[in-house]
Coordinates of C-alpha atoms in Angstrom, one line a residue:
X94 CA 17.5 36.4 23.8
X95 CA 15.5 33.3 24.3
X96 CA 14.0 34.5 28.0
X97 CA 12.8 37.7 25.5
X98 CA 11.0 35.3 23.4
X99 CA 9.6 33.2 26.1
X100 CA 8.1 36.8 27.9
X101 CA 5.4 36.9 24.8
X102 CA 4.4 32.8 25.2
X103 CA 2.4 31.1 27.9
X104 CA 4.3 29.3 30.2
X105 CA 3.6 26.9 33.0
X106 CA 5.1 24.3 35.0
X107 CA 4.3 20.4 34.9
X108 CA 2.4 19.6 38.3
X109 CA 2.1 15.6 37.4
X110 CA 2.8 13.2 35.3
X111 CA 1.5 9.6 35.4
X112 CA 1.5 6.9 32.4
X113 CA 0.6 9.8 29.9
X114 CA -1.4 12.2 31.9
X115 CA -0.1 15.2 32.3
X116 CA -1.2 18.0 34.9
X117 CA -0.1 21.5 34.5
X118 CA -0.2 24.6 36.4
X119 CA -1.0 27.9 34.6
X120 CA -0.8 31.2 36.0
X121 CA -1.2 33.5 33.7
X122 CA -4.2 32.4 31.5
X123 CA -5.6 28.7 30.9
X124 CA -4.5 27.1 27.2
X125 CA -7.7 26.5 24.8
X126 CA -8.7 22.8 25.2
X127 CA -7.2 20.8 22.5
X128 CA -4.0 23.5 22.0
X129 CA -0.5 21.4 22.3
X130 CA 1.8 22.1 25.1
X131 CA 5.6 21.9 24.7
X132 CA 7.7 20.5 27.6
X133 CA 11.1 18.7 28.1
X134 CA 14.6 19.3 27.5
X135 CA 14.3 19.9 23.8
X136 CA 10.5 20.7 23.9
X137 CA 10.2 17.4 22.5
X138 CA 7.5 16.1 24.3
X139 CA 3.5 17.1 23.1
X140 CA 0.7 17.1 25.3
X141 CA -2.9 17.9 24.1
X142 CA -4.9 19.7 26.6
X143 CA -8.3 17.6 27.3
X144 CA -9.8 19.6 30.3
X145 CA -9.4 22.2 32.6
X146 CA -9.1 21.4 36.5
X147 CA -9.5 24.5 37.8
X148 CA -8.7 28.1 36.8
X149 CA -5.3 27.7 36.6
X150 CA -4.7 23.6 35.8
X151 CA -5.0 21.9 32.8
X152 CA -4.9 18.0 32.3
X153 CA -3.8 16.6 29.3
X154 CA -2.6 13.2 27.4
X155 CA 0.7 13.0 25.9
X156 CA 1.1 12.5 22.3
X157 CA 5.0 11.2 22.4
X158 CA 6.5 9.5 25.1
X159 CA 6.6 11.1 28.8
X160 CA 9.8 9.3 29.0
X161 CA 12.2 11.7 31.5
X162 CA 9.5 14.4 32.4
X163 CA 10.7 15.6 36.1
X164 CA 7.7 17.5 38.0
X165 CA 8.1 21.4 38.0
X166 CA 9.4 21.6 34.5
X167 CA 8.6 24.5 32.4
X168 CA 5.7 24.0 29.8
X169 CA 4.7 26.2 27.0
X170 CA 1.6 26.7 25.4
X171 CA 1.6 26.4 21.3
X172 CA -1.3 28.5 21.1
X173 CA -2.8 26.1 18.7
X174 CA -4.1 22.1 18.2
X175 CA -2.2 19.3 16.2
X176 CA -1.5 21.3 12.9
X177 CA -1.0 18.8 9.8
X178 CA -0.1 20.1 6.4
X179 CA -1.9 19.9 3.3
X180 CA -1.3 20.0 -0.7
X181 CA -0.2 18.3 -3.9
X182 CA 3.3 17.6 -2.4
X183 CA 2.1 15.6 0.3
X184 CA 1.3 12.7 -2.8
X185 CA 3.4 9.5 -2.0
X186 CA 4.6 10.5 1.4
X187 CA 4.0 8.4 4.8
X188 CA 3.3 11.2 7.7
X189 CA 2.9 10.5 11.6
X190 CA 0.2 12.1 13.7
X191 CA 1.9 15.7 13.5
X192 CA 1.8 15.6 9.8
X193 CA 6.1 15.0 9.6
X194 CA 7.1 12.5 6.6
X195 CA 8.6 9.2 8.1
X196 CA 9.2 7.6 4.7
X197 CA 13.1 9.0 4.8
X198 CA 12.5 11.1 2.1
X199 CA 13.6 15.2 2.3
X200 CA 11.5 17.1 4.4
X201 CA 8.6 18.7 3.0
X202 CA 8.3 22.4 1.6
X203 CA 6.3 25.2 3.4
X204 CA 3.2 23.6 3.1
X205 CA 0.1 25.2 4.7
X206 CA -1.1 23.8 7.6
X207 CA -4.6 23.1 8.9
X208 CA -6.2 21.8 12.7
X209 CA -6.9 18.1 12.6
X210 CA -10.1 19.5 14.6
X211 CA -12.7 20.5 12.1
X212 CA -16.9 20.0 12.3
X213 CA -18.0 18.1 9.6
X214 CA -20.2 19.8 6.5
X215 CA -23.5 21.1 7.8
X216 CA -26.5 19.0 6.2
X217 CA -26.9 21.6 3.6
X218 CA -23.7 22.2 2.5
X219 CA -23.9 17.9 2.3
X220 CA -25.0 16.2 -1.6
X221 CA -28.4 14.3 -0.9
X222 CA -28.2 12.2 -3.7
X223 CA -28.0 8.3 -3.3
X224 CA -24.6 7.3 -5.9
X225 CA -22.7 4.1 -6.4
X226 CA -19.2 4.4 -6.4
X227 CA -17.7 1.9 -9.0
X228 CA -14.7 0.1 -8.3
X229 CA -14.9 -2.2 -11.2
X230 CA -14.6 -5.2 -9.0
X231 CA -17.3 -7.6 -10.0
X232 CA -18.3 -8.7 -6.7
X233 CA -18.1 -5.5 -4.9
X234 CA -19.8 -3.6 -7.7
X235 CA -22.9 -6.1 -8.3
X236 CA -23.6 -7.7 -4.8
X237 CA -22.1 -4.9 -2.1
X238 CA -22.2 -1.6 -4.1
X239 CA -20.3 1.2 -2.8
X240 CA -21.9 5.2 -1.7
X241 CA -20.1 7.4 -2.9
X242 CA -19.0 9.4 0.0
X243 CA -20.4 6.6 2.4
X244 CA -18.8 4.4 4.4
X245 CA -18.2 0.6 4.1
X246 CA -17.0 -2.0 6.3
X247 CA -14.3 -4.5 5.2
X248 CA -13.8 -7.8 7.5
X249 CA -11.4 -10.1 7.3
X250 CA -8.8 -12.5 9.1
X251 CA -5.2 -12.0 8.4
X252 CA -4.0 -13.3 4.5
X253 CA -7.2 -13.1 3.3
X254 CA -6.7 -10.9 0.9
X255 CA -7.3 -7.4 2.4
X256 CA -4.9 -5.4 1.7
X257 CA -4.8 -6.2 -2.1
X258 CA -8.4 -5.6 -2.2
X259 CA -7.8 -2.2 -0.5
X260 CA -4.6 -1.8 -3.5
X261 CA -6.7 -2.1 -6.2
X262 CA -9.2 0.0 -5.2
X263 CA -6.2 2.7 -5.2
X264 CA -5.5 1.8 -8.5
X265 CA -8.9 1.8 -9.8
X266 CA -9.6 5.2 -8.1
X267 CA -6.2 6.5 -9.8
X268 CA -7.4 5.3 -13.1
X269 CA -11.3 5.3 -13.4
X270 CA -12.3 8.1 -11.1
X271 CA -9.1 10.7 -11.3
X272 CA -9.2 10.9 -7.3
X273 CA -6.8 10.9 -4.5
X274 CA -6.4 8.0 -2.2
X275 CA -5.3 8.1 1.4
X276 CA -4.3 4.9 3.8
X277 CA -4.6 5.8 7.1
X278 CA -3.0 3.3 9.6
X279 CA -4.7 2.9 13.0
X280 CA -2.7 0.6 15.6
X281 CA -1.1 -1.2 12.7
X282 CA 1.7 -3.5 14.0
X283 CA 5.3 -1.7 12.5
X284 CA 5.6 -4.5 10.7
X285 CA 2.3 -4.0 9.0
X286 CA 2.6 -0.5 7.9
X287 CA 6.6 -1.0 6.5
X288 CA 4.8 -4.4 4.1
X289 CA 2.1 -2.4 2.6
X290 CA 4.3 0.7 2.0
X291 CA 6.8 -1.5 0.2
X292 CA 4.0 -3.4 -1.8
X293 CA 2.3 -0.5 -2.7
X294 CA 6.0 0.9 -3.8
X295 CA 6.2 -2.5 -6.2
X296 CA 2.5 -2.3 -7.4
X297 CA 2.9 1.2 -8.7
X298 CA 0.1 2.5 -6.9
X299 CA 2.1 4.9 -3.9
X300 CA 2.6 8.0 -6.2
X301 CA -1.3 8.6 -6.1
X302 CA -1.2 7.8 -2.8
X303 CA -1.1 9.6 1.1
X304 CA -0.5 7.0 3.7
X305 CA -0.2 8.0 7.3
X306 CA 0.4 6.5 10.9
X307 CA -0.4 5.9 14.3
X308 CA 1.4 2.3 15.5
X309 CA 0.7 0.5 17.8
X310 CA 4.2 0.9 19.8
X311 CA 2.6 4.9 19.8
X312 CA 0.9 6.3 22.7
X313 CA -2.9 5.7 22.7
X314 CA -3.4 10.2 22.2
X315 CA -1.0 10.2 19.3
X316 CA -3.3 6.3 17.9
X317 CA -6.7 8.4 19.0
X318 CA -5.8 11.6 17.0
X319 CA -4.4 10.0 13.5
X320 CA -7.4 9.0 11.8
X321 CA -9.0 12.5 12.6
X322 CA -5.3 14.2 10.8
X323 CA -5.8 12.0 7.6
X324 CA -9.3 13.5 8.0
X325 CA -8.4 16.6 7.5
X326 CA -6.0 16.3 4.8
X327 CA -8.7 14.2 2.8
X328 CA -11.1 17.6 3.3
X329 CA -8.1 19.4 1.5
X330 CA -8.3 17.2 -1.8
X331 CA -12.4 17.6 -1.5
X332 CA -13.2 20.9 -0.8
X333 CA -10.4 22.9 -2.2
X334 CA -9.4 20.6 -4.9
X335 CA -12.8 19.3 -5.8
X336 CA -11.7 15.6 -6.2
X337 CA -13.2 12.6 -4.8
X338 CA -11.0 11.4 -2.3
X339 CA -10.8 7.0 -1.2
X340 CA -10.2 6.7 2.5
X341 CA -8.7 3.5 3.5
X342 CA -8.8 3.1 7.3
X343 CA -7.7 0.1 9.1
X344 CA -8.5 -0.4 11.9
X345 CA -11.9 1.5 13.1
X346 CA -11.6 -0.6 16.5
X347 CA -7.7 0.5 17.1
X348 CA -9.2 3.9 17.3
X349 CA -12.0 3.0 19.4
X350 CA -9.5 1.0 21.9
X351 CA -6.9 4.3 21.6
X352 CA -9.9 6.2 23.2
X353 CA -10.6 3.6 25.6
X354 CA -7.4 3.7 26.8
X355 CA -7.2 7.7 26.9
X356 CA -10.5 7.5 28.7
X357 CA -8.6 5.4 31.5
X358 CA -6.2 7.2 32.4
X359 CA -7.9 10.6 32.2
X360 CA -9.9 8.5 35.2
X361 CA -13.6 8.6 33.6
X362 CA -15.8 5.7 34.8
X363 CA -16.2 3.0 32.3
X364 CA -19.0 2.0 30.9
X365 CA -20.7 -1.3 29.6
X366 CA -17.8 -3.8 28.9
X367 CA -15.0 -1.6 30.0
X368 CA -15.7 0.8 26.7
X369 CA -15.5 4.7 27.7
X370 CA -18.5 6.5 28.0
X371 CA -18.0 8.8 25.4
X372 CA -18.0 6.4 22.5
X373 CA -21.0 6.9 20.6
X374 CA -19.9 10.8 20.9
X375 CA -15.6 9.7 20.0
X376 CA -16.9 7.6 16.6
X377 CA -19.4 9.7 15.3
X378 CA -17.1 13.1 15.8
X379 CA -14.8 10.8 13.4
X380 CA -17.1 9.2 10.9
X381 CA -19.3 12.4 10.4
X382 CA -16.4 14.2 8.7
X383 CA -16.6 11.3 5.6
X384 CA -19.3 12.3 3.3
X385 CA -19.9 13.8 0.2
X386 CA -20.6 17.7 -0.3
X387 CA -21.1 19.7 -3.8
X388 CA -17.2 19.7 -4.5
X389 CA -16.5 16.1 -3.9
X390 CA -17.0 13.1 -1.9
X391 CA -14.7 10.9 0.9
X392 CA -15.9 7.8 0.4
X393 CA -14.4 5.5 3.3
X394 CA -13.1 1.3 3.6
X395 CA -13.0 0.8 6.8
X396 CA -11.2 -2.5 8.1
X397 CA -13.3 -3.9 11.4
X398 CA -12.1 -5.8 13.7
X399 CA -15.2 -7.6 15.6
X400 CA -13.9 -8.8 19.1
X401 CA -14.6 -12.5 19.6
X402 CA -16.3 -12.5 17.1
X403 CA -19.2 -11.0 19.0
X404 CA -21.3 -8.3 16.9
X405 CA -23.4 -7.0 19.8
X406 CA -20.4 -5.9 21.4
X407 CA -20.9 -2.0 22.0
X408 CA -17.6 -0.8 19.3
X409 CA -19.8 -3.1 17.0
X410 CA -22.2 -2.1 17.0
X411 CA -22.0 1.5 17.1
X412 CA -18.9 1.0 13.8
X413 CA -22.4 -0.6 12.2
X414 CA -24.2 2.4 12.6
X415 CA -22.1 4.4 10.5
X416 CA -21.9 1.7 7.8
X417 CA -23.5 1.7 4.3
X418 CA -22.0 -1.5 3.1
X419 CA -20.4 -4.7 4.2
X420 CA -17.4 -6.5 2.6
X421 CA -16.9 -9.8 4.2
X422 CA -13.9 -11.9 3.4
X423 CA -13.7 -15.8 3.5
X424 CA -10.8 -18.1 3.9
X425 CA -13.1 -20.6 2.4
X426 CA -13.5 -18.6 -0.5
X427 CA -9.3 -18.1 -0.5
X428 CA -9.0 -21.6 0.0
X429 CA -10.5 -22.8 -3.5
X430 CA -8.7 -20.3 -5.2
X431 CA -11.6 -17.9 -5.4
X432 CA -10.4 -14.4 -5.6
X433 CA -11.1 -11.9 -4.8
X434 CA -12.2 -14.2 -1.3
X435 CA -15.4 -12.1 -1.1
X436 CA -18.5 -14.0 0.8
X437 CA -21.8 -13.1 -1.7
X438 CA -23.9 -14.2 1.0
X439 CA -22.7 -12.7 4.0
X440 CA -21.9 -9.4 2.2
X441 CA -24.0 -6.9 1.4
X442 CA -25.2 -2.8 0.7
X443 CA -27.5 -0.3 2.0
X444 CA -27.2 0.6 -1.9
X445 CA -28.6 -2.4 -3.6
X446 CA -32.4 -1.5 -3.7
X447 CA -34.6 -0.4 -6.7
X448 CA -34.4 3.0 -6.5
X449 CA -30.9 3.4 -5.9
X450 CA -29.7 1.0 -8.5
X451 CA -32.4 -0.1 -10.6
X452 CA -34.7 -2.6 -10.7
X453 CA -32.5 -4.6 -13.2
X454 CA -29.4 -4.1 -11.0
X455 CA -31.1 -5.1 -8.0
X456 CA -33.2 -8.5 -9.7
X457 CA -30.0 -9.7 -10.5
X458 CA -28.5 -9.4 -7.3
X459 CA -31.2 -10.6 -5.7
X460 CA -31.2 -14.0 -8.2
X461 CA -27.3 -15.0 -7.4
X462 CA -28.1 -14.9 -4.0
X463 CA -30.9 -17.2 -3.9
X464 CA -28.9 -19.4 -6.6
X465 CA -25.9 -19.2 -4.3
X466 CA -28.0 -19.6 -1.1
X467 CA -29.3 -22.8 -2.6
X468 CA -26.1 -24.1 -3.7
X469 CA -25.1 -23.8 -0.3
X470 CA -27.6 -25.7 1.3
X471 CA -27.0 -28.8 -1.5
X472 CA -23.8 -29.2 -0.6
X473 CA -23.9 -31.4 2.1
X474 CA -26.0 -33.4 0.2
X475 CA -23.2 -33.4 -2.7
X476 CA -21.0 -34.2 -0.3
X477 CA -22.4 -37.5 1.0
X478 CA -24.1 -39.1 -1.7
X479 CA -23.0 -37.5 -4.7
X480 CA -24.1 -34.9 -7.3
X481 CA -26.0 -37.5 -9.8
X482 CA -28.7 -38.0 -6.7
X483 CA -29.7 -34.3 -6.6
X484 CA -32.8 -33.6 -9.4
X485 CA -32.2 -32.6 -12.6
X486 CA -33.4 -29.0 -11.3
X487 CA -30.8 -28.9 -8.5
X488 CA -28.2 -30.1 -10.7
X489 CA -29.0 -26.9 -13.0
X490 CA -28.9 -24.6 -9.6
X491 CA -25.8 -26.0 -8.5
X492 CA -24.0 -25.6 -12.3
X493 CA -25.4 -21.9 -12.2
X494 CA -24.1 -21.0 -9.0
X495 CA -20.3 -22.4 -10.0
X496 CA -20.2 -20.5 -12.8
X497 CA -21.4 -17.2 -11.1
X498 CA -18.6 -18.2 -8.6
X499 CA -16.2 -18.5 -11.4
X500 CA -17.3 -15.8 -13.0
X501 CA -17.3 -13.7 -9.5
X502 CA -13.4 -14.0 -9.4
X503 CA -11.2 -11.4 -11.2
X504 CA -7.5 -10.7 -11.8
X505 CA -5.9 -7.6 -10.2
X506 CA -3.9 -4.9 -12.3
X507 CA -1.9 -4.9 -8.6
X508 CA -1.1 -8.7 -8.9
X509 CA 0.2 -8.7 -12.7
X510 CA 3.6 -9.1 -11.6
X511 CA 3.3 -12.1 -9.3
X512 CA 0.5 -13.7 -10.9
X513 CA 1.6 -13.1 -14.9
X514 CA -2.1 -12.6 -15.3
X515 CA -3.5 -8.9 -17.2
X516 CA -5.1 -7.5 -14.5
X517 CA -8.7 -6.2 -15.5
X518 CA -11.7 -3.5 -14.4
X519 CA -15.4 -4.2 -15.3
X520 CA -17.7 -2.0 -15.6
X521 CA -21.0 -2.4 -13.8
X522 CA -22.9 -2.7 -16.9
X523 CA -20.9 -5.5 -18.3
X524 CA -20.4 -7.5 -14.7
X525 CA -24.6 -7.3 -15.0
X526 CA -24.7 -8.8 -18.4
X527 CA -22.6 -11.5 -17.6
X528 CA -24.4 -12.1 -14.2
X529 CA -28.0 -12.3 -16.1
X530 CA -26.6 -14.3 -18.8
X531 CA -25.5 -17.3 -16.6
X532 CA -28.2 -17.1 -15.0
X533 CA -30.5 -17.4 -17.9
X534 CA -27.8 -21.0 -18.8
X535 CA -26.5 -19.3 -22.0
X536 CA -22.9 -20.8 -20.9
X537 CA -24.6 -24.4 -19.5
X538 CA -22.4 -26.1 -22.3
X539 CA -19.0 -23.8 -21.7
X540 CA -16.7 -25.5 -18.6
X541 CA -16.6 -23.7 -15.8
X542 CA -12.6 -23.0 -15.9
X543 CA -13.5 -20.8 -18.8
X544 CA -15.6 -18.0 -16.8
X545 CA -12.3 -18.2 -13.9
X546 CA -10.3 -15.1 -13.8
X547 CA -11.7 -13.1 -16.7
X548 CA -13.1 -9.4 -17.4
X549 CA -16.0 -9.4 -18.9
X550 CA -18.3 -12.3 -20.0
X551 CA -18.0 -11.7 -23.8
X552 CA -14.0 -13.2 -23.4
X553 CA -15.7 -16.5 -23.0
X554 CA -16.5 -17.2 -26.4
X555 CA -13.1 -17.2 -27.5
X556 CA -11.5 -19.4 -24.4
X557 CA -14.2 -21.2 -24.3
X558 CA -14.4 -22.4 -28.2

């Protein structure tokens, strides 16, 4: 019975295997670049076809382990690429590359399934209109405004605060903008990816929620080809559902270092810095996907690791080119108790000019930054001697630029339960007003513990009275 099935598939035989490159020999016809091959015992083991030799051989990287592949075993040819499911029931699941829940949970129904390889909207099928996409968070939404269906960078050291900034911006795209939110989990450490699944769990933000992962104990094809399955399963939610989709991604260099690790062992000559040649191409084949059309809009986070530091290194530079804004998290900030830890001054958009936001919108912005900006420069001088030697000007700029600080900081609906404070979403209008009223002194004679860790700026009045 099952050597009548296997007359109708394409099979072959395993010439090679080394690391996760596998070689095999077809005779019958050659297997579509990108189709998955089937080999070991149990057919277990998944190889995605990369290139063709010759006319009969195939070279391909393993997306499970290779782990007891003998030469000369039988391979089969799927017929098709990495097939990942899509739908409503995939809401508050965790899925591997292959699109199979790992959260536990029963397996899912006969969802349809779709190639994780699909060409991103042609320009005209693509919305040319420059939105902001609110998050009501007060320093994202005034100083680093979100595209809607752009993409924007997120940096960060470890417990700075990134992953409950990226959890409230689920829960504010649940709430305010009635879309879908997906985490997609590049190289994450195990550990990693089994903290934030549980502390989404306990925030109440997983049920609106598809998370899925590549770890970094995976093989680099199966790490290279995740972000590209969440991909397609955020296109789902877009284009057939017409809902704006949130795309968490962390981390857009794992991905990058997943190819550059494929790129070695499929033996192509590195280029500048060890990077594969093909990165440019890799990235852009990835990040060209997120945008917004007619129906909806992906609009992407993007946690970026910089290595040493060093932003003219080439997957730097290249992750910049793709970028609309930059979200730049401080341990300083953390430190004094400032959060969200956001950095106004080394943050910023593509977004915030006049005809995008506004004149108003974009005077304002500009303001706290010089008032910041100064009040970083007097602080050495603060420091030494004291703030009764600045000017009676400075002291003014320095009183501002606290209470914009103050007033910068914001509690989290996904923090309630630790913290005990109401969480709270601002809308741009009112984070504006509040902005352009310290800065015009209307609150010189309120203490600056009364604009910490509020909403809006019209709660002042009654803490601050």
């Amino acid at each position: 019975m099952l050597m009548k099935e296997k007359k109708h598939k394409n099979i072959g035989t395993v010439l090679s295997v080394r690391s996760s490159v596998v070689d095999a020999y077809f005779p019958d016809h050659l297997p579509a670049i990108n189709n998955i091959l089937q080999t070991g015992d149990n057919e277990n083991i998944f190889v995605e076809v990369l290139t063709h030799i010759d006319a009969k051989t195939t070279r391909g990287i393993a997306l499970t382990s290779t782990e007891g592949l003998a030469q000369d075993s039988p391979i089969v040819d799927t017929g098709k690429p990495v097939m990942v499911p899509v739908g409503e029931e995939l809401m508050g699941r965790v899925f591997n590359v292959f699109g199979d829940p790992i959260d536990k949970k029963e397996p899912l129904s006969d969802a349809p399934r779709r190639s994780i390889h699909q060409s991103p909207p042609s320009i005209d099928q693509q919305s040319t209109k420059s939105e902001i996409f609110t998050t009501g968070i007060k320093a994202i939404d005034v100083l680093s405004p979100l595209e809607l269906g752009g993409k924007a960078g997120l940096f960060g050291g470890a417990g700075v605060g990134k992953t409950v900034l990226i959890m409230e911006m689920i829960n504010q795209m649940v709430g305010g903008h009635e879309g879908v939110s997906l985490f997609c989990g590049i190289g994450e450490r195990v550990r990693e990816g089994e903290e934030l699944y549980r502390e989404m769990k306990e925030a109440g933000v997983l049920e609106n929620t598809i998370m899925m992962f590549g770890q970094m104990n995976e093989p680099p094809g199966a790490r290279f080809r995740v972000g590209h399955a969440a991909l397609t399963m955020a296109e789902y939610f877009r284009d057939d559902r017409r809902k704006d989709v949130l795309l968490l991604i962390d981390n857009v260099f794992r991905f990058i270092q997943a190819g550059m690790e494929v790129s070695g062992l499929m033996g192509l000559l590195p280029s500048r810095l060890g990077y594969q040649p093909t990165l440019g191409t890799e990235l852009a084949q990835l990040e060209e996907r997120i945008c917004n059309t007619a129906t909806g809009a992906i609009t992407s986070v993007q946690a970026v690791y910089v290595p040493a530091d060093d932003f003219t290194d080439p997957s730097a530079v290249h992750t910049f080119g793709h970028l609309s804004a930059f979200i730049v998290l401080s341990r300083k900030k953390a430190s004094e108790g400032l959060y969200p830890a956001i950095d106004p001054l080394q943050s910023g958009s593509k977004m915030l000019v006049p005809h995008v936001v506004g004149q108003r919108h974009y005077s304002i912005g500009q303001e706290i930054r010089k008032t910041l900006s100064e009040y970083e420069d007097l602080k050495d001088i603060i420091a030494m001697l004291g703030i009764e030697e600045l000017s009676q000007q400075d002291r003014k700029t320095v009183y501002r630029a606290r209470r914009i600080e103050r007033f910068l900081s914001q509690p989290f609906f996904v923090t309630e339960q630790f913290t005990g404070v109401e969480g709270k979403a601002v809308a741009l209008e009112d984070a504006l007003d509040g902005c352009e009223r310290i800065l015009n002194d209307e609150f010189s004679d309120v203490p600056e513990g009364a604009l910490y860790m509020i909403g809006t700026v019209d709660e002042v009045s009654t803490s601050g009275n």
